[in-house]
XYZ file of C-alpha atoms in Angstrom:
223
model
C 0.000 0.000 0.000
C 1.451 3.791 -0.539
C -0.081 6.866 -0.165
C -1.558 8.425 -3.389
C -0.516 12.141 -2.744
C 3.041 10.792 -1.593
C 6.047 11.457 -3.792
C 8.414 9.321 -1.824
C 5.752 6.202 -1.358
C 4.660 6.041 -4.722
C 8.381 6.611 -6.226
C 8.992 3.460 -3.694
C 6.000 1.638 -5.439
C 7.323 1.822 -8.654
C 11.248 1.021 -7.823
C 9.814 -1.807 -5.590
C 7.261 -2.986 -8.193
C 10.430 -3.131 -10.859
C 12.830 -4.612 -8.862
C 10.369 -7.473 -8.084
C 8.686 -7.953 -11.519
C 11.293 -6.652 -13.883
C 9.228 -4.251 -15.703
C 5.910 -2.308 -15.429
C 3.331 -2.272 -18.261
C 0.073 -0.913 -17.315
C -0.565 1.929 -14.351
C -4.133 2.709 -13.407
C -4.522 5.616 -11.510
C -7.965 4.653 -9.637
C -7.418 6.712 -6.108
C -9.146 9.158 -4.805
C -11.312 11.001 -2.641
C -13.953 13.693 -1.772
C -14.090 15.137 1.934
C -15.964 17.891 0.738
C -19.883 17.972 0.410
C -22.194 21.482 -0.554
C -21.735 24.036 -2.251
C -18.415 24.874 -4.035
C -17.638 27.964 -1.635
C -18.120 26.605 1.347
C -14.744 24.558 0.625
C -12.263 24.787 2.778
C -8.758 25.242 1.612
C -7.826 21.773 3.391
C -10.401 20.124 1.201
C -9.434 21.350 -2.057
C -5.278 20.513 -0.943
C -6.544 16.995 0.317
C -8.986 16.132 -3.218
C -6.208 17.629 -6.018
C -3.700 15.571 -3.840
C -5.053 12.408 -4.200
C -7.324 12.790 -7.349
C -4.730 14.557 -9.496
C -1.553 15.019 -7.826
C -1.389 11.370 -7.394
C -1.712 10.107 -10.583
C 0.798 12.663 -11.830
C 3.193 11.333 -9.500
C 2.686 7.721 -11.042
C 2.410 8.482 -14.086
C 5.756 10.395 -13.596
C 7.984 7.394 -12.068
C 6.433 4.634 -13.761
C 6.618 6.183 -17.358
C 10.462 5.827 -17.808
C 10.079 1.866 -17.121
C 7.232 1.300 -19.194
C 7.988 0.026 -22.390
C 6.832 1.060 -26.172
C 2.991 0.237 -25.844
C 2.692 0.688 -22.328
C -0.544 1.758 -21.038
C -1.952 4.667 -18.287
C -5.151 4.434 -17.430
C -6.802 6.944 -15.136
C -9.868 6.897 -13.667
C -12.046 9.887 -13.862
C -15.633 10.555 -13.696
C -18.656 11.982 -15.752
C -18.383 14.778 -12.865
C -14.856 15.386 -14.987
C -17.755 16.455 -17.537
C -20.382 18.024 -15.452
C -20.940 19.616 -12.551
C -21.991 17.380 -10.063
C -24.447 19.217 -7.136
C -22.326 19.294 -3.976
C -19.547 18.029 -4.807
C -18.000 21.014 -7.317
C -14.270 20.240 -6.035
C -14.260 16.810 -6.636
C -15.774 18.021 -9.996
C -12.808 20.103 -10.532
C -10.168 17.403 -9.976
C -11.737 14.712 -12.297
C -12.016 17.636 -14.455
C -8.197 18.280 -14.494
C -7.396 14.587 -14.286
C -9.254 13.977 -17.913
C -7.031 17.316 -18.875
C -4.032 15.563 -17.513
C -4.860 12.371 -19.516
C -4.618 14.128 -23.097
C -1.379 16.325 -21.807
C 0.480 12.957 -20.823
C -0.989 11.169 -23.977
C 0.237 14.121 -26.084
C 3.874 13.803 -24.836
C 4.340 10.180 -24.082
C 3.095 9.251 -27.415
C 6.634 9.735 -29.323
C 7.831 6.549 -26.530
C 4.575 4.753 -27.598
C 2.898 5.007 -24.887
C -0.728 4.895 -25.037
C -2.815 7.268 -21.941
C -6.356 6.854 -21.851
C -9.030 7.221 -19.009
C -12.232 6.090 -18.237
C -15.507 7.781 -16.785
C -17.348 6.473 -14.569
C -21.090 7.025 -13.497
C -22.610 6.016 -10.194
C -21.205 2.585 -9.533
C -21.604 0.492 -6.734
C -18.894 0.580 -4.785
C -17.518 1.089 -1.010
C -16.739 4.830 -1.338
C -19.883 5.737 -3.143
C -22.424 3.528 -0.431
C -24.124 7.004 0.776
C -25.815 7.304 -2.568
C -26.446 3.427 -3.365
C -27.635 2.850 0.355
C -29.609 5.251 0.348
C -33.035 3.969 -1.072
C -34.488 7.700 -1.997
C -31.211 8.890 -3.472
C -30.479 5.354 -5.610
C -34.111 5.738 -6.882
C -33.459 8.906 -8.189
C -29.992 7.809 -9.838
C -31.636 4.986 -11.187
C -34.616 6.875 -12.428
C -32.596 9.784 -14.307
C -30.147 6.681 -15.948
C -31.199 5.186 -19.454
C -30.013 1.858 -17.837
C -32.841 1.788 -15.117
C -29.897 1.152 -12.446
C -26.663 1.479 -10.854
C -23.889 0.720 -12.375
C -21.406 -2.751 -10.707
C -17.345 -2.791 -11.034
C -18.199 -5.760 -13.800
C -19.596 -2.806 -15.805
C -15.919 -1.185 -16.087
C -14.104 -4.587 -16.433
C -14.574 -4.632 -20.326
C -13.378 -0.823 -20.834
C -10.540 -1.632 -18.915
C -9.423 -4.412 -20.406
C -9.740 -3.040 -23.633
C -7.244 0.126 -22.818
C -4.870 -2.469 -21.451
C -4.770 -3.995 -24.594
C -3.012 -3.848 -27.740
C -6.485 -3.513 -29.047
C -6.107 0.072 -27.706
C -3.184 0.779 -29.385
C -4.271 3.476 -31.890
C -5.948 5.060 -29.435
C -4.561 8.033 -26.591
C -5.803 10.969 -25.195
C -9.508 9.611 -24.869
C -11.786 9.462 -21.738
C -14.546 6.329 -22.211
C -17.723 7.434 -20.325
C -18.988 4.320 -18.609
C -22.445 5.626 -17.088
C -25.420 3.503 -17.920
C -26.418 6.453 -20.509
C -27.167 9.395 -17.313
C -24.825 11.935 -19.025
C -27.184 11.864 -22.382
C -29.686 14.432 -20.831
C -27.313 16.266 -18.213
C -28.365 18.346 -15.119
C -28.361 21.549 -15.601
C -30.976 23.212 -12.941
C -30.947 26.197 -11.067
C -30.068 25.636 -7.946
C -32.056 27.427 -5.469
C -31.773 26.809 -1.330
C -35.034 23.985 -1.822
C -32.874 21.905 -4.217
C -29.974 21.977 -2.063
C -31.916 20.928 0.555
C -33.460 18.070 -1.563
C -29.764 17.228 -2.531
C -28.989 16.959 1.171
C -32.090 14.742 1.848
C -31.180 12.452 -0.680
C -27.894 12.307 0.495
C -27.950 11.754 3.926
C -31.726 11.307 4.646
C -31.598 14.112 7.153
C -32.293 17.775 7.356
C -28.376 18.593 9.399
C -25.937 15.540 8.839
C -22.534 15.521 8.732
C -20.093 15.799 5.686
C -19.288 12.542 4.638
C -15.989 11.632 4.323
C -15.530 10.493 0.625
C -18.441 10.237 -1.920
C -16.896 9.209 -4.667
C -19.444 8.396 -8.248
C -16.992 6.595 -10.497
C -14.243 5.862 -8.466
């Protein structure tokens, strides 16, 4: 285990992961994390240090050590989010990150690509995982999701397994500098509302099924 935002643990990683394997091939940059929930201002500077840490920082880092060991079609995968495309309600800074980390993607496809190295990422919608429970456990809030995606549900891990793959392929190979949106078809109409003080209180409802609740932690759709 190493710390995403931690030069000297993930430089470790790599060395460690070479001097035990020979070689690296594929990275996938899949941490990250979202202490931060409401409105965009309300922020705290210690939120928006700890979220570009992890969420982009991180998978600079990574992508920095591992790239000089990976060979000519090597792959870097990072793991964004359709938030990387749209704002998501409450959760603007992680917004922001996945929105620089897609960025990040095309700038490290752009100049890895003379070494043959392929970079690529993937978007994620709402998927069912451990970090994203307070919207799937939530029976008000995952009818909602489920109601506004084409799919009619939530997406599972399985549901990313085949995108994956396929950018750790050599099926890939012609391809860099792309983000795959993986989200049960949610993004096609967008949210785009006004908020107002009754929506964010609906948002908080559906989040946390109380009127005054705590910030959670990490919320993290797609990741």
């Amino acid at each position: 285990p190493a710390h995403a935002g931690d030069p000297d643990a993930l430089q470790n990683l790599v060395q460690t992961t070479v001097a035990s394997l020979g070689r690296v091939d594929i990275v996938v940059n899949n941490a990250a994390t979202n202490p931060h929930f409401g409105p965009i201002l309300e922020a705290e500077a210690s939120h928006w240090q700890k979220i570009f840490e992890v969420n982009v920082f991180g998978a600079f880092l990574l992508a920095k050590y591992a790239a000089p060991h990976l060979p000519e079609g090597g792959k870097i995968i990072n793991i964004a989010s359709i938030l990387g495309f749209q704002p998501g309600m409450g959760m603007g800074v992680y917004s922001t990150s996945k929105a620089a980390l897609i960025m990040l993607t095309r700038v490290l496809a752009q100049e890895l690509a003379p070494q043959g190295i392929q970079v690529n990422a993937l978007a994620p919608g709402f998927i069912r995982t451990r970090f994203s429970e307070a919207l799937w456990n939530n029976p008000a809030t995952r009818a909602h999701l489920e109601g506004r995606t084409p799919a009619g549900r939530i997406g599972n891990p399985d549901d990313l397994t085949a995108a994956a793959l396929y950018l750790a392929s050599a099926g890939s190979s012609f391809m860099t500098g792309q983000t795959l949106v993986i989200d049960g078809g949610i993004t096609l109409a967008g949210d785009v509302r006004r908020p107002s003080a009754a929506r964010w209180q609906a948002v908080r409802l559906r989040f946390h099924g109380q009127k005054a609740a705590p910030q959670p932690a990490t919320v993290l759709p797609g990741a």
